[in-house]
mmCIF file of C-alpha atoms in Angstrom:
data_model
loop_
_atom_site.group_PDB
_atom_site.id
_atom_site.type_symbol
_atom_site.label_atom_id
_atom_site.label_comp_id
_atom_site.label_asym_id
_atom_site.label_seq_id
_atom_site.Cartn_x
_atom_site.Cartn_y
_atom_site.Cartn_z
ATOM 1 C CA MET A 668 33.247 10.347 15.175
ATOM 2 C CA THR A 669 29.939 10.802 13.398
ATOM 3 C CA PHE A 670 27.245 8.411 12.235
ATOM 4 C CA PRO A 671 24.083 8.838 10.110
ATOM 5 C CA SER A 672 21.356 10.721 11.938
ATOM 6 C CA PRO A 673 18.358 8.554 12.848
ATOM 7 C CA THR A 674 15.302 9.288 10.736
ATOM 8 C CA GLY A 675 12.990 11.355 12.895
ATOM 9 C CA GLY A 676 15.826 12.169 15.270
ATOM 10 C CA ALA A 677 16.530 10.452 18.574
ATOM 11 C CA SER A 678 13.462 9.763 20.681
ATOM 12 C CA ILE A 679 15.244 10.522 23.967
ATOM 13 C CA LEU A 680 14.355 14.211 23.812
ATOM 14 C CA HIS A 681 11.221 15.555 25.486
ATOM 15 C CA GLU A 682 10.066 17.186 22.242
ATOM 16 C CA ASP A 683 8.899 13.740 21.078
ATOM 17 C CA PHE A 684 6.493 13.057 23.912
ATOM 18 C CA VAL A 685 3.468 15.177 22.973
ATOM 19 C CA PRO A 686 3.414 14.547 19.184
ATOM 20 C CA SER A 687 4.040 10.822 19.703
ATOM 21 C CA ILE A 688 1.100 10.592 22.101
ATOM 22 C CA ILE A 689 -1.134 12.623 19.774
ATOM 23 C CA PHE A 690 -0.462 10.428 16.753
ATOM 24 C CA ALA A 691 -0.679 7.215 18.784
ATOM 25 C CA VAL A 692 -4.146 8.338 19.894
ATOM 26 C CA LEU A 693 -5.104 9.277 16.321
ATOM 27 C CA TYR A 694 -4.077 5.845 15.080
ATOM 28 C CA GLY A 695 -5.938 4.263 17.983
ATOM 29 C CA CYS A 696 -9.097 6.159 17.060
ATOM 30 C CA MET A 697 -8.821 4.791 13.527
ATOM 31 C CA VAL A 698 -8.699 1.142 14.647
ATOM 32 C CA PRO A 699 -12.521 0.732 14.997
ATOM 33 C CA LEU A 700 -12.983 2.101 11.469
ATOM 34 C CA ILE A 701 -10.370 -0.312 10.122
ATOM 35 C CA PHE A 702 -11.995 -3.297 11.822
ATOM 36 C CA TYR A 703 -15.390 -2.204 10.491
ATOM 37 C CA ARG A 704 -14.129 -2.039 6.904
ATOM 38 C CA LEU A 705 -12.410 -5.415 7.144
ATOM 39 C CA ALA A 706 -15.358 -7.075 8.890
ATOM 40 C CA HIS A 707 -18.120 -5.734 6.630
ATOM 41 C CA ARG A 708 -18.677 -7.955 3.607
ATOM 42 C CA ARG A 709 -19.218 -5.098 1.145
ATOM 43 C CA SER A 710 -16.009 -3.247 2.058
ATOM 44 C CA ARG A 711 -13.698 -6.124 3.023
ATOM 45 C CA THR A 712 -10.617 -6.421 0.806
ATOM 46 C CA LEU A 713 -7.193 -7.861 1.487
ATOM 47 C CA VAL A 714 -5.637 -5.326 -0.884
ATOM 48 C CA ILE A 715 -5.391 -2.766 1.932
ATOM 49 C CA ALA A 716 -4.719 -5.242 4.740
ATOM 50 C CA GLY A 717 -1.113 -3.995 4.871
ATOM 51 C CA CYS A 718 -2.386 -0.538 5.791
ATOM 52 C CA ALA A 719 -4.364 -2.058 8.655
ATOM 53 C CA SER A 720 -1.321 -3.844 10.079
ATOM 54 C CA LEU A 721 0.782 -0.672 9.769
ATOM 55 C CA SER A 722 -1.819 1.247 11.775
ATOM 56 C CA ILE A 723 -1.465 -1.178 14.677
ATOM 57 C CA GLU A 724 2.312 -1.112 14.357
ATOM 58 C CA ARG A 725 2.389 2.691 14.387
ATOM 59 C CA ILE A 726 0.593 2.723 17.728
ATOM 60 C CA VAL A 727 3.379 0.533 19.111
ATOM 61 C CA VAL A 728 6.310 2.501 17.694
ATOM 62 C CA LEU A 729 4.864 5.887 18.654
ATOM 63 C CA SER A 730 4.218 4.627 22.176
ATOM 64 C CA LEU A 731 7.853 3.493 22.342
ATOM 65 C CA ARG A 732 9.005 6.935 21.209
ATOM 66 C CA ALA A 733 6.856 8.612 23.829
ATOM 67 C CA ASN A 734 8.217 6.308 26.540
ATOM 68 C CA ALA A 735 11.829 6.805 25.419
ATOM 69 C CA SER A 736 11.421 10.578 25.530
ATOM 70 C CA GLN A 737 10.613 10.362 29.241
ATOM 71 C CA THR A 738 13.101 7.680 30.304
ATOM 72 C CA GLU A 739 16.070 8.987 28.270
ATOM 73 C CA SER A 740 16.554 5.534 26.799
ATOM 74 C CA THR A 741 17.278 4.912 23.135
ATOM 75 C CA GLY A 742 14.783 2.043 23.176
ATOM 76 C CA PRO A 743 14.802 -0.670 20.502
ATOM 77 C CA ILE A 744 16.673 1.467 17.965
ATOM 78 C CA LYS A 745 16.746 -1.239 15.275
ATOM 79 C CA TYR A 746 13.013 -1.769 15.470
ATOM 80 C CA MET A 747 12.146 1.928 15.471
ATOM 81 C CA GLN A 748 14.459 2.761 12.572
ATOM 82 C CA THR A 749 13.117 -0.200 10.587
ATOM 83 C CA SER A 750 9.542 0.848 11.239
ATOM 84 C CA ILE A 751 10.100 4.507 10.431
ATOM 85 C CA GLY A 752 12.293 3.736 7.441
ATOM 86 C CA VAL A 753 10.226 1.138 5.601
ATOM 87 C CA GLY A 754 6.834 1.024 7.324
ATOM 88 C CA PHE A 755 5.202 3.338 4.820
ATOM 89 C CA LEU A 756 6.213 0.969 2.012
ATOM 90 C CA SER A 757 3.417 -1.363 3.110
ATOM 91 C CA ILE A 758 1.039 1.465 2.170
ATOM 92 C CA CYS A 759 2.855 1.775 -1.158
ATOM 93 C CA LEU A 760 2.334 -1.930 -1.898
ATOM 94 C CA SER A 761 -1.382 -1.677 -1.138
ATOM 95 C CA TYR A 762 -1.569 1.476 -3.218
ATOM 96 C CA LYS A 763 0.136 -0.212 -6.172
ATOM 97 C CA ASP A 764 -2.447 -3.020 -6.060
ATOM 98 C CA LEU A 765 -5.306 -0.496 -5.984
ATOM 99 C CA VAL A 766 -3.901 1.365 -8.993
ATOM 100 C CA GLN A 767 -3.521 -1.934 -10.846
ATOM 101 C CA CYS A 768 -7.180 -2.785 -10.185
ATOM 102 C CA PHE A 769 -8.174 0.724 -11.315
ATOM 103 C CA LEU A 770 -6.354 0.250 -14.620
ATOM 104 C CA ILE A 771 -7.323 -3.388 -15.174
ATOM 105 C CA ASN A 772 -11.046 -2.769 -14.675
ATOM 106 C CA ALA A 773 -11.018 -0.146 -17.436
ATOM 107 C CA THR A 774 -9.596 -2.542 -20.038
ATOM 108 C CA TYR A 775 -12.170 -5.343 -20.019
ATOM 109 C CA GLY A 776 -14.679 -5.636 -22.852
ATOM 110 C CA THR A 777 -18.118 -7.206 -23.044
ATOM 111 C CA ASP A 778 -16.864 -10.760 -23.561
ATOM 112 C CA THR A 779 -14.175 -10.627 -20.852
ATOM 113 C CA TYR A 780 -15.744 -8.417 -18.186
ATOM 114 C CA TYR A 781 -16.649 -11.434 -16.080
ATOM 115 C CA GLN A 782 -12.945 -11.539 -15.102
ATOM 116 C CA ALA A 783 -12.817 -7.950 -13.789
ATOM 117 C CA PRO A 784 -12.074 -7.536 -10.050
ATOM 118 C CA ILE A 785 -14.820 -4.903 -9.775
ATOM 119 C CA LEU A 786 -17.574 -7.467 -10.449
ATOM 120 C CA ALA A 787 -17.118 -8.886 -6.947
ATOM 121 C CA SER A 788 -18.150 -5.468 -5.581
ATOM 122 C CA GLN A 789 -20.660 -4.363 -8.229
ATOM 123 C CA PRO A 790 -22.252 -7.459 -9.869
ATOM 124 C CA ILE A 791 -24.872 -5.265 -11.561
ATOM 125 C CA LEU A 792 -22.146 -4.244 -14.012
ATOM 126 C CA ARG A 793 -22.279 -7.746 -15.524
ATOM 127 C CA VAL A 794 -25.854 -7.048 -16.618
ATOM 128 C CA ILE A 795 -24.981 -3.575 -17.922
ATOM 129 C CA TYR A 796 -22.021 -4.818 -19.930
ATOM 130 C CA SER A 797 -24.023 -7.724 -21.363
ATOM 131 C CA THR A 798 -26.468 -5.280 -22.981
ATOM 132 C CA GLN A 799 -23.847 -3.221 -24.847
ATOM 133 C CA ARG A 800 -20.807 -3.985 -26.944
ATOM 134 C CA VAL A 801 -17.590 -2.709 -25.355
ATOM 135 C CA ALA A 802 -14.194 -3.285 -26.949
ATOM 136 C CA ASP A 803 -11.686 -5.392 -25.057
ATOM 137 C CA MET A 804 -8.134 -4.047 -24.494
ATOM 138 C CA PRO A 805 -5.980 -7.102 -23.713
ATOM 139 C CA ARG A 806 -2.718 -5.407 -24.688
ATOM 140 C CA ALA A 807 -3.218 -2.516 -22.266
ATOM 141 C CA ARG A 808 -4.241 -4.988 -19.566
ATOM 142 C CA SER A 809 -1.115 -7.078 -20.097
ATOM 143 C CA THR A 810 1.103 -3.972 -19.998
ATOM 144 C CA ALA A 811 -0.479 -2.811 -16.739
ATOM 145 C CA ARG A 812 0.129 -6.205 -15.161
ATOM 146 C CA ARG A 813 3.748 -6.363 -16.298
ATOM 147 C CA ILE A 814 4.528 -2.897 -14.971
ATOM 148 C CA GLY A 815 2.654 -3.731 -11.770
ATOM 149 C CA GLY A 816 4.831 -6.804 -11.298
ATOM 150 C CA LEU A 817 8.015 -4.783 -11.803
ATOM 151 C CA CYS A 818 6.798 -2.143 -9.343
ATOM 152 C CA PHE A 819 6.109 -4.858 -6.785
ATOM 153 C CA LEU A 820 9.696 -6.098 -7.118
ATOM 154 C CA ALA A 821 11.011 -2.532 -6.806
ATOM 155 C CA PHE A 822 9.026 -1.889 -3.623
ATOM 156 C CA LEU A 823 10.192 -5.239 -2.274
ATOM 157 C CA GLY A 824 13.784 -4.205 -2.987
ATOM 158 C CA ALA A 825 13.201 -0.938 -1.137
ATOM 159 C CA ILE A 826 11.896 -2.871 1.871
ATOM 160 C CA VAL A 827 14.837 -5.297 1.932
ATOM 161 C CA THR A 828 17.507 -2.596 1.619
ATOM 162 C CA GLY A 829 15.737 -0.450 4.199
ATOM 163 C CA ILE A 830 15.661 -3.316 6.691
ATOM 164 C CA LEU A 831 19.341 -4.115 6.092
ATOM 165 C CA ALA A 832 20.245 -0.470 6.708
ATOM 166 C CA ALA A 833 18.246 -0.379 9.952
ATOM 167 C CA VAL A 834 19.819 -3.622 11.205
ATOM 168 C CA LYS A 835 23.280 -2.116 10.740
ATOM 169 C CA TYR A 836 22.316 1.139 12.433
ATOM 170 C CA SER A 837 22.809 0.361 16.120
ATOM 171 C CA SER A 838 26.290 -1.065 15.539
ATOM 172 C CA LEU A 839 27.432 2.181 13.889
ATOM 173 C CA ILE A 840 27.096 4.165 17.090
ATOM 174 C CA ASN A 841 30.338 2.716 18.460
ATOM 175 C CA ASN A 842 31.914 1.618 15.175
ATOM 176 C CA ASN A 843 31.222 3.611 12.042
ATOM 177 C CA SER A 844 33.446 1.594 9.723
ATOM 178 C CA GLU A 845 30.390 0.510 7.707
ATOM 179 C CA ALA A 846 28.717 3.907 7.711
ATOM 180 C CA GLY A 847 29.252 4.241 3.960
ATOM 181 C CA ASN A 848 27.551 0.932 3.188
ATOM 182 C CA MET A 849 24.709 1.751 5.528
ATOM 183 C CA MET A 850 24.173 5.171 3.907
ATOM 184 C CA MET A 851 24.202 3.547 0.468
ATOM 185 C CA LEU A 852 21.502 1.077 1.532
ATOM 186 C CA ARG A 853 19.361 3.911 2.880
ATOM 187 C CA TYR A 854 19.714 5.851 -0.363
ATOM 188 C CA VAL A 855 18.879 2.786 -2.458
ATOM 189 C CA SER A 856 15.765 2.148 -0.375
ATOM 190 C CA ALA A 857 14.601 5.767 -0.542
ATOM 191 C CA GLY A 858 15.416 6.065 -4.248
ATOM 192 C CA LEU A 859 13.570 2.881 -5.166
ATOM 193 C CA ALA A 860 10.527 3.962 -3.163
ATOM 194 C CA LEU A 861 10.343 7.444 -4.666
ATOM 195 C CA GLY A 862 11.125 6.316 -8.215
ATOM 196 C CA THR A 863 8.570 3.506 -8.129
ATOM 197 C CA LEU A 864 5.908 5.826 -6.734
ATOM 198 C CA LEU A 865 6.534 8.207 -9.625
ATOM 199 C CA ILE A 866 6.186 5.346 -12.124
ATOM 200 C CA VAL A 867 2.939 4.184 -10.509
ATOM 201 C CA GLY A 868 1.603 7.745 -10.529
ATOM 202 C CA CYS A 869 2.490 8.266 -14.197
ATOM 203 C CA GLY A 870 0.864 4.957 -15.120
ATOM 204 C CA MET A 871 -2.272 5.923 -13.233
ATOM 205 C CA ALA A 872 -2.462 9.326 -14.971
ATOM 206 C CA LEU A 873 -1.874 7.842 -18.434
ATOM 207 C CA GLY A 874 -4.513 5.205 -17.788
ATOM 208 C CA TYR A 875 -7.042 7.839 -16.786
ATOM 209 C CA LEU A 876 -6.284 9.869 -19.927
ATOM 210 C CA TYR A 877 -6.264 7.036 -22.462
ATOM 211 C CA LEU A 878 -8.682 4.462 -21.031
ATOM 212 C CA PRO A 879 -12.202 5.786 -21.733
ATOM 213 C CA ARG A 880 -13.825 3.666 -19.017
ATOM 214 C CA ALA A 881 -11.457 4.716 -16.197
ATOM 215 C CA ASN A 882 -13.367 5.529 -13.009
ATOM 216 C CA SER A 883 -13.186 9.255 -12.129
ATOM 217 C CA ALA A 884 -14.040 8.781 -8.441
ATOM 218 C CA ALA A 885 -11.331 6.142 -8.060
ATOM 219 C CA PHE A 886 -8.828 8.385 -9.851
ATOM 220 C CA LYS A 887 -9.460 11.292 -7.467
ATOM 221 C CA LEU A 888 -8.993 9.061 -4.421
ATOM 222 C CA LEU A 889 -5.814 7.516 -5.813
ATOM 223 C CA VAL A 890 -4.319 10.910 -6.725
ATOM 224 C CA ALA A 891 -4.901 12.192 -3.186
ATOM 225 C CA VAL A 892 -3.186 9.157 -1.664
ATOM 226 C CA TRP A 893 -0.347 9.355 -4.213
ATOM 227 C CA LEU A 894 0.428 12.954 -3.245
ATOM 228 C CA LEU A 895 0.563 11.981 0.432
ATOM 229 C CA LEU A 896 2.871 9.021 -0.215
ATOM 230 C CA CYS A 897 5.159 11.126 -2.410
ATOM 231 C CA THR A 898 5.439 13.629 0.445
ATOM 232 C CA VAL A 899 6.781 10.884 2.713
ATOM 233 C CA ALA A 900 9.127 9.512 0.047
ATOM 234 C CA ILE A 901 10.577 12.948 -0.748
ATOM 235 C CA TYR A 902 11.077 13.738 2.946
ATOM 236 C CA ARG A 903 12.895 10.430 3.512
ATOM 237 C CA ALA A 904 15.220 11.037 0.578
ATOM 238 C CA ALA A 905 15.868 14.645 1.630
ATOM 239 C CA VAL A 906 17.083 13.918 5.188
ATOM 240 C CA LEU A 907 19.286 10.880 4.595
ATOM 241 C CA HIS A 908 22.498 12.874 4.085
ATOM 242 C CA ASN A 909 22.496 14.164 7.675
ATOM 243 C CA THR A 910 25.034 12.916 10.234
ATOM 244 C CA THR A 911 25.449 13.481 13.966
ATOM 245 C CA SER A 912 28.051 12.876 16.650
ATOM 246 C CA SER A 913 25.606 12.061 19.447
ATOM 247 C CA PHE A 914 22.015 11.029 19.993
ATOM 248 C CA THR A 915 21.502 14.054 22.235
ATOM 249 C CA SER A 916 23.112 16.550 19.861
ATOM 250 C CA THR A 917 20.955 19.386 18.562
ATOM 251 C CA GLU A 918 23.507 20.633 16.055
ATOM 252 C CA PRO A 919 22.482 21.139 12.412
ATOM 253 C CA GLY A 920 22.070 17.766 10.740
ATOM 254 C CA SER A 921 21.290 15.868 13.949
ATOM 255 C CA LEU A 922 17.529 15.924 13.171
ATOM 256 C CA ASN A 923 16.985 16.655 16.869
ATOM 257 C CA SER A 924 16.151 20.355 16.733
ATOM 258 C CA PRO A 925 12.513 21.424 17.293
ATOM 259 C CA ALA A 926 12.263 22.326 13.601
ATOM 260 C CA ASP A 927 13.610 18.914 12.551
ATOM 261 C CA LYS A 928 11.124 17.168 14.829
ATOM 262 C CA ALA A 929 8.272 19.248 13.434
ATOM 263 C CA PHE A 930 9.280 18.396 9.868
ATOM 264 C CA PHE A 931 9.354 14.690 10.754
ATOM 265 C CA TYR A 932 5.845 14.623 12.186
ATOM 266 C CA ILE A 933 4.411 16.920 9.496
ATOM 267 C CA PHE A 934 6.025 15.351 6.431
ATOM 268 C CA GLN A 935 6.149 11.670 7.425
ATOM 269 C CA ILE A 936 3.864 10.672 10.286
ATOM 270 C CA LEU A 937 0.954 12.947 9.309
ATOM 271 C CA PRO A 938 0.853 11.994 5.582
ATOM 272 C CA GLU A 939 1.038 8.298 6.517
ATOM 273 C CA TRP A 940 -1.933 8.703 8.834
ATOM 274 C CA LEU A 941 -3.900 10.724 6.281
ATOM 275 C CA SER A 942 -3.270 8.198 3.502
ATOM 276 C CA ILE A 943 -4.524 5.311 5.644
ATOM 277 C CA LEU A 944 -7.505 7.392 6.750
ATOM 278 C CA ALA A 945 -8.327 8.190 3.112
ATOM 279 C CA LEU A 946 -8.364 4.498 2.178
ATOM 280 C CA PHE A 947 -10.509 3.409 5.129
ATOM 281 C CA SER A 948 -12.853 6.398 5.448
ATOM 282 C CA VAL A 949 -14.431 5.381 2.133
ATOM 283 C CA ASN A 950 -15.325 1.993 0.705
ATOM 284 C CA ALA A 951 -12.125 1.550 -1.323
ATOM 285 C CA ARG A 952 -13.251 -1.872 -2.521
ATOM 286 C CA GLU A 953 -16.331 -0.382 -4.172
ATOM 287 C CA ILE A 954 -14.826 2.900 -5.400
ATOM 288 C CA VAL A 955 -11.661 1.422 -6.912
ATOM 289 C CA GLY A 956 -13.247 -1.919 -7.769
ATOM 290 C CA SER A 957 -10.650 -4.120 -6.115
ATOM 291 C CA GLY A 958 -12.963 -6.931 -5.062
ATOM 292 C CA PRO A 959 -11.921 -9.012 -2.025
ATOM 293 C CA TRP A 960 -8.606 -10.170 -3.540
ATOM 294 C CA GLY A 961 -7.572 -7.491 -6.026
ATOM 295 C CA ASP A 962 -6.273 -8.505 -9.470
ATOM 296 C CA TRP A 963 -5.657 -12.077 -8.351
ATOM 297 C CA ARG A 964 -5.769 -13.607 -11.833
ATOM 298 C CA GLY A 965 -2.437 -12.231 -12.988
ATOM 299 C CA LYS A 966 -3.338 -13.092 -16.581
ATOM 300 C CA ASP A 967 -6.451 -13.477 -18.710
ATOM 301 C CA GLU A 968 -8.379 -16.725 -18.687
ATOM 302 C CA SER A 969 -7.438 -18.899 -21.661
ATOM 303 C CA GLN A 970 -10.070 -20.049 -24.137
ATOM 304 C CA ALA A 971 -9.597 -23.676 -23.062
ATOM 305 C CA ALA A 972 -10.076 -22.761 -19.406
ATOM 306 C CA LYS A 973 -13.177 -20.743 -20.287
ATOM 307 C CA VAL A 974 -14.732 -23.654 -22.207
ATOM 308 C CA LYS A 975 -13.974 -26.051 -19.346
ATOM 309 C CA ARG A 976 -15.480 -23.675 -16.766
ATOM 310 C CA GLU A 977 -18.642 -23.102 -18.809
ATOM 311 C CA ARG A 978 -19.079 -26.842 -19.398
ATOM 312 C CA LYS A 979 -18.763 -27.531 -15.684
ATOM 313 C CA ALA A 980 -21.258 -24.780 -14.843
ATOM 314 C CA ALA A 981 -23.722 -26.177 -17.384
ATOM 315 C CA GLU A 982 -23.432 -29.662 -15.894
ATOM 316 C CA VAL A 983 -24.179 -28.297 -12.431
ATOM 317 C CA LEU A 984 -27.301 -26.535 -13.710
ATOM 318 C CA ILE A 985 -28.501 -29.697 -15.443
ATOM 319 C CA MET A 986 -27.887 -32.005 -12.501
ATOM 320 C CA LYS A 987 -29.246 -29.635 -9.840
ATOM 321 C CA PRO A 988 -32.090 -27.515 -11.226
ATOM 322 C CA MET A 989 -33.630 -25.026 -8.835
ATOM 323 C CA ASN A 990 -36.745 -26.194 -6.955
ATOM 324 C CA GLY A 991 -36.826 -29.579 -8.596
ATOM 325 C CA PRO A 992 -35.456 -33.110 -8.418
ATOM 326 C CA PRO A 993 -32.132 -33.978 -10.029
ATOM 327 C CA VAL A 994 -32.387 -34.685 -13.728
ATOM 328 C CA ALA A 995 -30.095 -36.369 -16.195
ATOM 329 C CA SER A 996 -28.408 -34.542 -19.038
ATOM 330 C CA ASP A 997 -31.307 -35.454 -21.411
ATOM 331 C CA GLY A 998 -33.763 -33.563 -19.235
ATOM 332 C CA GLU A 999 -35.648 -36.669 -17.974
ATOM 333 C CA PRO A 1000 -35.798 -37.541 -14.259
ATOM 334 C CA PRO A 1001 -33.279 -40.242 -13.352
#
């Protein structure tokens, strides 16, 4: 009787101890940097908060793998397979939001730039844009948001199917009657993740080529992270066909051989760590222009909403002038 090989192999073999400890320490060393970025006002952004939570979670799961390799216990197999299978998708979601901000910022014109996420990080751009006429690109902005929404749903689907596959995993060890369904869920999850990453990458490249105001520094950072995430997605899709007859088996396809273990840490754990490091080692909020909340608007401000906002702002200025007593709307003291 065979069942699908666990991604990363079984953690009951001693080969897991040293690399698990090394990467747990590497993630631990990154925690102060993550807290600094999230605590500092100029670099704080919730767009990459998912990467921060994954870093903490990776310390836990790698510590569990290291412990299991010494105690010859399978450990919480559902949790570890869920984490390894879909954990990197939280990076993908953050990455998708960063790419959306990168594209959206490049589409605003002089009259609409006040809505751009980047203004929260670089307010001086409001002054620069007010002194020159820049064409607005609402159609490109709307397209980017629609595709971004579809990519979000695709990544969400990859997460759900990946979790369902991991939940079924432990029961297959003694009863593999649902092995086919479980394998299908794993393939759907991996396929959605890889396909959506390719779509996001193509959209990013097209935006850089056809949007004249696309930020070159942001593009270079996003390309580097995209290559790392694609490495993980391709590795996950490539190993899913393997099956094994035992957790302790080292036969071909068990993912337990020294070479299989090396591939797992090199092509999944290392790229995940590098992608998170890339996003936190620089001020991603400032480089990409995500602001504290990303592209939170979802759609352009309507003309009626703009008029209402400007009227309210004017009333505030009239009623509360700087360094003076309150005045009525006619300019005379009340």
